[in-house]
PDB file of C-alpha atoms in Angstrom:
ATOM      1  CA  UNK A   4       2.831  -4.546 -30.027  1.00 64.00           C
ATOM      2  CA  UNK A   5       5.129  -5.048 -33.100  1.00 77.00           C
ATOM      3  CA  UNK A   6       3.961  -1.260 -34.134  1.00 84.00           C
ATOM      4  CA  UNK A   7       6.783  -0.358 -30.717  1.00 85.00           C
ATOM      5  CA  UNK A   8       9.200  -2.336 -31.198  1.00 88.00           C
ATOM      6  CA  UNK A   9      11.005  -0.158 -34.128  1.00 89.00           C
ATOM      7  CA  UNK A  10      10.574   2.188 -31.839  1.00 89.00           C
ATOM      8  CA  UNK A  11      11.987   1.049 -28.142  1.00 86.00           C
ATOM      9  CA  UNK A  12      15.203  -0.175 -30.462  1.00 87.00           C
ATOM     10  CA  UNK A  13      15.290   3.239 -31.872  1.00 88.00           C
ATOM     11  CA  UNK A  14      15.115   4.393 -28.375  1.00 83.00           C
ATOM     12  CA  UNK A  15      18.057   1.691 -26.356  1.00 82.00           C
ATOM     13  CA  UNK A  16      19.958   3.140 -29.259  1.00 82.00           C
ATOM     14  CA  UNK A  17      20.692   6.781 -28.386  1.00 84.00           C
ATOM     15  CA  UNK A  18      20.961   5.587 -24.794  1.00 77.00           C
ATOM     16  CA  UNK A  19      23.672   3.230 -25.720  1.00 79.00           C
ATOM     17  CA  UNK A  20      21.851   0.182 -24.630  1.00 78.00           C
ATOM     18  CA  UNK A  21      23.006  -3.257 -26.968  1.00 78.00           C
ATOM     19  CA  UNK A  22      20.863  -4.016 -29.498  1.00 77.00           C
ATOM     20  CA  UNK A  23      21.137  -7.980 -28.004  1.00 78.00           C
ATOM     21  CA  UNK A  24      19.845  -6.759 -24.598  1.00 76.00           C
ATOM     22  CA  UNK A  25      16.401  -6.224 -25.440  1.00 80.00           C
ATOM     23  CA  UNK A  26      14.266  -9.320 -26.184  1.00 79.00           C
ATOM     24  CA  UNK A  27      10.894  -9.392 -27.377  1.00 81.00           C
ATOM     25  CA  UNK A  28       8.938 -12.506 -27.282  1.00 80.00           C
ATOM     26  CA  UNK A  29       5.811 -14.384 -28.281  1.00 84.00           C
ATOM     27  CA  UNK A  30       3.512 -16.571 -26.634  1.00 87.00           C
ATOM     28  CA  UNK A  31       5.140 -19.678 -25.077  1.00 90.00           C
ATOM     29  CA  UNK A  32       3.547 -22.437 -22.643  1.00 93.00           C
ATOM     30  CA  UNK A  33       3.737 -21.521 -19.203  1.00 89.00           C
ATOM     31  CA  UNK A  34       6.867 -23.363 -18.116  1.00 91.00           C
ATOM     32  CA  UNK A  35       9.151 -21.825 -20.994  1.00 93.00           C
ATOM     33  CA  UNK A  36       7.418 -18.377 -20.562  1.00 89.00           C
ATOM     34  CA  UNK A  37       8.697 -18.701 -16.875  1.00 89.00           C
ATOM     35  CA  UNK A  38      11.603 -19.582 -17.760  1.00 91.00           C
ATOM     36  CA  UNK A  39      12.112 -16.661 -20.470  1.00 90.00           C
ATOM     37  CA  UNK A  40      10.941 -14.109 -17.826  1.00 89.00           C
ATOM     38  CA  UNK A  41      13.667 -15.390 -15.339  1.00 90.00           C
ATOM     39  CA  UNK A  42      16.486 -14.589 -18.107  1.00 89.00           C
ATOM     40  CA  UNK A  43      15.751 -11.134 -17.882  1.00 89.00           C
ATOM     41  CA  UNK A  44      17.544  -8.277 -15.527  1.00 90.00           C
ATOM     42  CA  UNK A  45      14.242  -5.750 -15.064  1.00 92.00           C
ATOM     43  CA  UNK A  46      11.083  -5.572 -15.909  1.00 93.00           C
ATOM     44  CA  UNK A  47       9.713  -2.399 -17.452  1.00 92.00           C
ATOM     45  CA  UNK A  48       6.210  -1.767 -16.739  1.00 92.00           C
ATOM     46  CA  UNK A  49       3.164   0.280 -18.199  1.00 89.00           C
ATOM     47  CA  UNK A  50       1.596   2.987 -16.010  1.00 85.00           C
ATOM     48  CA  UNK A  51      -1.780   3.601 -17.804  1.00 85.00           C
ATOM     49  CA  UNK A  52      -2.516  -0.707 -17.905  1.00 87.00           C
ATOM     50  CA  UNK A  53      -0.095  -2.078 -15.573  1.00 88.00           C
ATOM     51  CA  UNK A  54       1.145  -5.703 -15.810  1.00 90.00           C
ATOM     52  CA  UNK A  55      -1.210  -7.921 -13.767  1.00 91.00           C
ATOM     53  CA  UNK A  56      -0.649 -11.494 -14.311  1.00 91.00           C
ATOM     54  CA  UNK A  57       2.685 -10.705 -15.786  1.00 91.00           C
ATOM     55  CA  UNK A  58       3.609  -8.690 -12.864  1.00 93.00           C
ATOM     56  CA  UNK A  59       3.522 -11.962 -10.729  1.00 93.00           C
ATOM     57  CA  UNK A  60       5.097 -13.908 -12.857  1.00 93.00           C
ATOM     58  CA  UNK A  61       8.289 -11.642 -13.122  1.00 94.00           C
ATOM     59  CA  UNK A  62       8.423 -11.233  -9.561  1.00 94.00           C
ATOM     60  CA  UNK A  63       7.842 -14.775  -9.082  1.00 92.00           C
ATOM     61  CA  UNK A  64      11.386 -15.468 -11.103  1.00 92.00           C
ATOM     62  CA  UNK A  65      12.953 -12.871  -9.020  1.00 93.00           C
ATOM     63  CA  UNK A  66      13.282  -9.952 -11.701  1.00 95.00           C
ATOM     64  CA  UNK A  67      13.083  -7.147 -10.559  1.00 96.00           C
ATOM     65  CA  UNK A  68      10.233  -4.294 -11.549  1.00 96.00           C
ATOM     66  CA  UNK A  69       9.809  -0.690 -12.235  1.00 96.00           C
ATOM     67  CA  UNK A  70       6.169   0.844 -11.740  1.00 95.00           C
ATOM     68  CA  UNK A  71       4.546   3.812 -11.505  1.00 93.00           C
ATOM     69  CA  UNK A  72       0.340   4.027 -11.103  1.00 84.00           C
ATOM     70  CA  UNK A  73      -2.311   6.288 -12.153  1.00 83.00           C
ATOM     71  CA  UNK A  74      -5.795   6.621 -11.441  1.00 84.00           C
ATOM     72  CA  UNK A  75      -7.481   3.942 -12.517  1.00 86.00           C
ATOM     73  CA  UNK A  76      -7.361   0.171 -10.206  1.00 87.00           C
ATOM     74  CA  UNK A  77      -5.732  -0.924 -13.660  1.00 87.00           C
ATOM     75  CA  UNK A  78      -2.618   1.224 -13.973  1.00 87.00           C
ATOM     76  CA  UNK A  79      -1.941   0.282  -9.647  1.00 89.00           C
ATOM     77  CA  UNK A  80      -2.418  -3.421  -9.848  1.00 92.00           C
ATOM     78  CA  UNK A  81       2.151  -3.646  -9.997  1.00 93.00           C
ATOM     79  CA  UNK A  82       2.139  -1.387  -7.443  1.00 92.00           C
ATOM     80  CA  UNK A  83       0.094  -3.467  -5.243  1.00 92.00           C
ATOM     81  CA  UNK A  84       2.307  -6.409  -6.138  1.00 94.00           C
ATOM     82  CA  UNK A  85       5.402  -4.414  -5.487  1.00 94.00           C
ATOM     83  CA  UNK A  86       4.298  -3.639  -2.162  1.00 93.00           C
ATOM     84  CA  UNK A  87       3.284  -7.407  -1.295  1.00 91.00           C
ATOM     85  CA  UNK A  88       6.279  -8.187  -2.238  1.00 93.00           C
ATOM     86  CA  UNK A  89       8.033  -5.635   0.308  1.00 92.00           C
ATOM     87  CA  UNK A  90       9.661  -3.512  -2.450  1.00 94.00           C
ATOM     88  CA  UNK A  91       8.611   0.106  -2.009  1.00 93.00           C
ATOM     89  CA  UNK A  92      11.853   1.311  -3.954  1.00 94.00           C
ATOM     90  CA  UNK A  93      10.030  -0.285  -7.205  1.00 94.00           C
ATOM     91  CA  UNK A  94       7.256   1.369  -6.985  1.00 94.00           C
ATOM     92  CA  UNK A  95       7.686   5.474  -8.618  1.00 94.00           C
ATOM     93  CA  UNK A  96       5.137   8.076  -7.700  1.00 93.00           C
ATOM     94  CA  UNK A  97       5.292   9.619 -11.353  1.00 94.00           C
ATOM     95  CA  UNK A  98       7.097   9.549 -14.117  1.00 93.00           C
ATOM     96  CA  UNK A  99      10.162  11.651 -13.412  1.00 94.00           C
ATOM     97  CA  UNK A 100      10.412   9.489 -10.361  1.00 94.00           C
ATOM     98  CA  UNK A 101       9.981   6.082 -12.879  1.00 94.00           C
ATOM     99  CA  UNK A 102      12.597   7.507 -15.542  1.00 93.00           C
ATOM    100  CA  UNK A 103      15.214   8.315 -12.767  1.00 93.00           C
ATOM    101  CA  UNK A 104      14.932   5.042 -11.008  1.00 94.00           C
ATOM    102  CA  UNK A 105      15.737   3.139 -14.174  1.00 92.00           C
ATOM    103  CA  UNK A 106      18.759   5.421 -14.924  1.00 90.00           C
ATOM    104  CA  UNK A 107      20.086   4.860 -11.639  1.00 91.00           C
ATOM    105  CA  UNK A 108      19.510   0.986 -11.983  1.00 91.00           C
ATOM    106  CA  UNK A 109      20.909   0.918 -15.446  1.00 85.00           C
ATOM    107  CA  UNK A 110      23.876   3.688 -14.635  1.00 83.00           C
ATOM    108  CA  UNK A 111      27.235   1.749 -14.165  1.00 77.00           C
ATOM    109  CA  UNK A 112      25.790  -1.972 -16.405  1.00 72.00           C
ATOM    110  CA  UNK A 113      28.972  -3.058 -18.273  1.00 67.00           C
ATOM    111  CA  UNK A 114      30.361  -5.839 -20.236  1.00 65.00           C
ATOM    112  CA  UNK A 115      26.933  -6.984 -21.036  1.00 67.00           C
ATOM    113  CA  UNK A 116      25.706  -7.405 -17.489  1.00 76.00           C
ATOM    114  CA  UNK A 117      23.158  -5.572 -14.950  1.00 84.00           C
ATOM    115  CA  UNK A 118      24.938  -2.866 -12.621  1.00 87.00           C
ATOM    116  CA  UNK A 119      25.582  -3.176  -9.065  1.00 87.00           C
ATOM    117  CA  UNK A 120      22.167  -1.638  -8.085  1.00 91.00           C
ATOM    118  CA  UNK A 121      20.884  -3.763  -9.863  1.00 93.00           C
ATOM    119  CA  UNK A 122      22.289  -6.687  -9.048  1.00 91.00           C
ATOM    120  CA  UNK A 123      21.066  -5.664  -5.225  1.00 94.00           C
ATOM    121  CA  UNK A 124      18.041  -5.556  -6.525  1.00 95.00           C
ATOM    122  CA  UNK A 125      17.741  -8.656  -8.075  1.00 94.00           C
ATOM    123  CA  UNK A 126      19.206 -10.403  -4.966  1.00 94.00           C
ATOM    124  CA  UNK A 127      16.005  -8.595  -2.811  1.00 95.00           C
ATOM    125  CA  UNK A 128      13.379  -9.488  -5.224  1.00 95.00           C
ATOM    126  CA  UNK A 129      14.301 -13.331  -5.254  1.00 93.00           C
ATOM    127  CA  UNK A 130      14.639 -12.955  -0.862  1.00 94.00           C
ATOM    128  CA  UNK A 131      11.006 -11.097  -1.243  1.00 92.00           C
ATOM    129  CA  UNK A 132       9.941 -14.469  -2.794  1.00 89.00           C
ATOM    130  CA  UNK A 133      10.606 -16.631  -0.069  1.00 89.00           C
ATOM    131  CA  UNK A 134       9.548 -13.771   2.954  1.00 90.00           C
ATOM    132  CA  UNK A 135       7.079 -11.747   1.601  1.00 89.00           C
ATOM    133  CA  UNK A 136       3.025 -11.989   2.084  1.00 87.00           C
ATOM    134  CA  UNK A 137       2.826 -11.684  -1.993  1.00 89.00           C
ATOM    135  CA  UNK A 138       3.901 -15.546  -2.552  1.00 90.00           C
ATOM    136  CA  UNK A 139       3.094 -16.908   1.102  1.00 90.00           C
ATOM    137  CA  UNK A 140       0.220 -19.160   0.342  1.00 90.00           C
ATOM    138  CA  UNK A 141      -0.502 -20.937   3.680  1.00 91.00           C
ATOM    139  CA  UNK A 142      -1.244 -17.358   4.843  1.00 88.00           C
ATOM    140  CA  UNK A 143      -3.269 -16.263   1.657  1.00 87.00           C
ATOM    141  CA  UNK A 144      -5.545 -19.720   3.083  1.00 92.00           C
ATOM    142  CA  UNK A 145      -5.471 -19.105   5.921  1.00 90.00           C
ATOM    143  CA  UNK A 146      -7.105 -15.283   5.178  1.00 86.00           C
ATOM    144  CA  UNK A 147      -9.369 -16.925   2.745  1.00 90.00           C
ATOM    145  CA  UNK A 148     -10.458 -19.298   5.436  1.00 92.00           C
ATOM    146  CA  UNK A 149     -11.027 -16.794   7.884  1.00 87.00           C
ATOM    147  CA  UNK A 150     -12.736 -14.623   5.092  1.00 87.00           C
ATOM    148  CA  UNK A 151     -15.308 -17.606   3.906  1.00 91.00           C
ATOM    149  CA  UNK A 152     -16.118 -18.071   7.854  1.00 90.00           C
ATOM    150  CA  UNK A 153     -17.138 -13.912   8.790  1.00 85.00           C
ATOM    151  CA  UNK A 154     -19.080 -13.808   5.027  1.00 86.00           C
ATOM    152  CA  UNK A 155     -20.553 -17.317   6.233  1.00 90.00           C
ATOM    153  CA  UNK A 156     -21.278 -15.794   9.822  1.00 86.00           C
ATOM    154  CA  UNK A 157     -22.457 -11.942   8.221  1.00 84.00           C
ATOM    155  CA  UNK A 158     -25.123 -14.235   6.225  1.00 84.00           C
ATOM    156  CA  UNK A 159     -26.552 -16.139   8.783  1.00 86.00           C
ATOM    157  CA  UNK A 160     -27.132 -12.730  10.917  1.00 82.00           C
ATOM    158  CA  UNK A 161     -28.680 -11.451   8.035  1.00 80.00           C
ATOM    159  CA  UNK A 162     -31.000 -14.924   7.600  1.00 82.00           C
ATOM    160  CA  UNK A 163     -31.759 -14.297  11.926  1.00 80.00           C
ATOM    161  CA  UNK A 164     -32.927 -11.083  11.261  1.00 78.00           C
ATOM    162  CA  UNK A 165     -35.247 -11.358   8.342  1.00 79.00           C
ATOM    163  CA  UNK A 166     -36.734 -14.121  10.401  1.00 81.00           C
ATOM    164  CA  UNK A 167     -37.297 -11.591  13.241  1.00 74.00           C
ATOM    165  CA  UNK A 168     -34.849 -13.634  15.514  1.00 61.00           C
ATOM    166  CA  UNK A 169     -32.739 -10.338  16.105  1.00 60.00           C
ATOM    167  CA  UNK A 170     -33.581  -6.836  15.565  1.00 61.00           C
ATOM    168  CA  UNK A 171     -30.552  -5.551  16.264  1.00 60.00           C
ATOM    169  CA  UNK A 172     -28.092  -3.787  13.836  1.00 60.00           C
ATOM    170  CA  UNK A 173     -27.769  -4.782  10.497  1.00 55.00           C
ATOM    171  CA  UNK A 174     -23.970  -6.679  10.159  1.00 55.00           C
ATOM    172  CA  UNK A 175     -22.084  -3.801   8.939  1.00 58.00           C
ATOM    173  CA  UNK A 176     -19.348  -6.390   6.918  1.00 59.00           C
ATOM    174  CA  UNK A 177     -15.596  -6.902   7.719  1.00 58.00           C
ATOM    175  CA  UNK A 178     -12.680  -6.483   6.563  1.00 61.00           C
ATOM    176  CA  UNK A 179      -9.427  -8.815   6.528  1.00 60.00           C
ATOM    177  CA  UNK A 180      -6.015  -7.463   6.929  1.00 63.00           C
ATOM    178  CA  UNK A 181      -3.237  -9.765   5.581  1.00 59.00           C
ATOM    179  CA  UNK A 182       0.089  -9.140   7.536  1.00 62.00           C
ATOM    180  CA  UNK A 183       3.336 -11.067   7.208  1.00 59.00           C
ATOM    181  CA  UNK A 184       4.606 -13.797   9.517  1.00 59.00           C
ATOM    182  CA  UNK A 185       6.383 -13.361  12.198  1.00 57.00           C
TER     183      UNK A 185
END
């Protein structure tokens, strides 16, 4: 909100961070708002309402992202991504844990540019894109598939039973566990 953004400059300030290095931006279509998110060097989430949409969208351009969850499903919806994505080391368990990760990522950033951390973690977040579960839609389909089948199959037990075919056990439902390729 425009009511923080006096305030995070304030902030980049006393840490010495460039004025020019933080951008804030409005809404754009989807291509250019892609192509903004790509531009950046991390992505600083929210830990009471993380970034859910958003969240995908920066770790689809390969930025990097800093997360820490709370109780609620809505502040550990980044996490979740994070972890699709095969990047534990985004992911802080409080945060202590969230403030010293970004100092270490941001500790040695010169001449304008992300530092060597960094940088390595830039370079894993765009590999995560390619060989992670998070973006691998052919499996995502293929779980879908397999999940629209065993609802399919759960409903006609339960359709047997009421009809007296079976008195056996009630289906007691499924779960599916998605798992990387091999």
């Amino acid at each position: 909100p425009s009511v923080a953004v006096p305030q995070i400059r304030k902030e980049a300030e006393k840490q010495g961070l460039a004025e020019d290095r933080i951008r804030f931006g409005t809404t754009l279509p989807k291509k250019e708002y892609l192509e903004r998110g790509a531009l950046a060097d991390l992505f600083l989430d929210t830990p009471l309402v993380n970034a859910h949409t958003s969240a995908t969208d920066i770790l689809w351009a390969g930025v990097p992202m800093i997360t820490t969850g709370k109780e609620s499903m809505i502040s550990r919806v980044a996490a979740s991504l994070c972890l699709a994505a095969g990047r534990s080391e985004m992911v802080a368990v409080n945060l202590a844990e969230y403030a010293a990760v970004v100092g270490q990522l941001l500790q040695g950033a010169g001449n304008g540019g992300p530092s060597p951390r960094l940088q390595r973690l830039k370079r894993l977040t765009r590999h995560s894109k390619e060989h992670s579960p998070l973006f691998d839609t052919r499996l995502w389909t293929e779980h879908l598939d397999v999940s629209i089948r065993l609802a399919w199959e759960s409903q006609l037990e339960v359709d047997r039973r009421k009809k007296g075919q079976d008195k056996g056990r009630a289906p007691s439902g499924y779960h599916v566990i998605v798992r990387p390729r091999r």
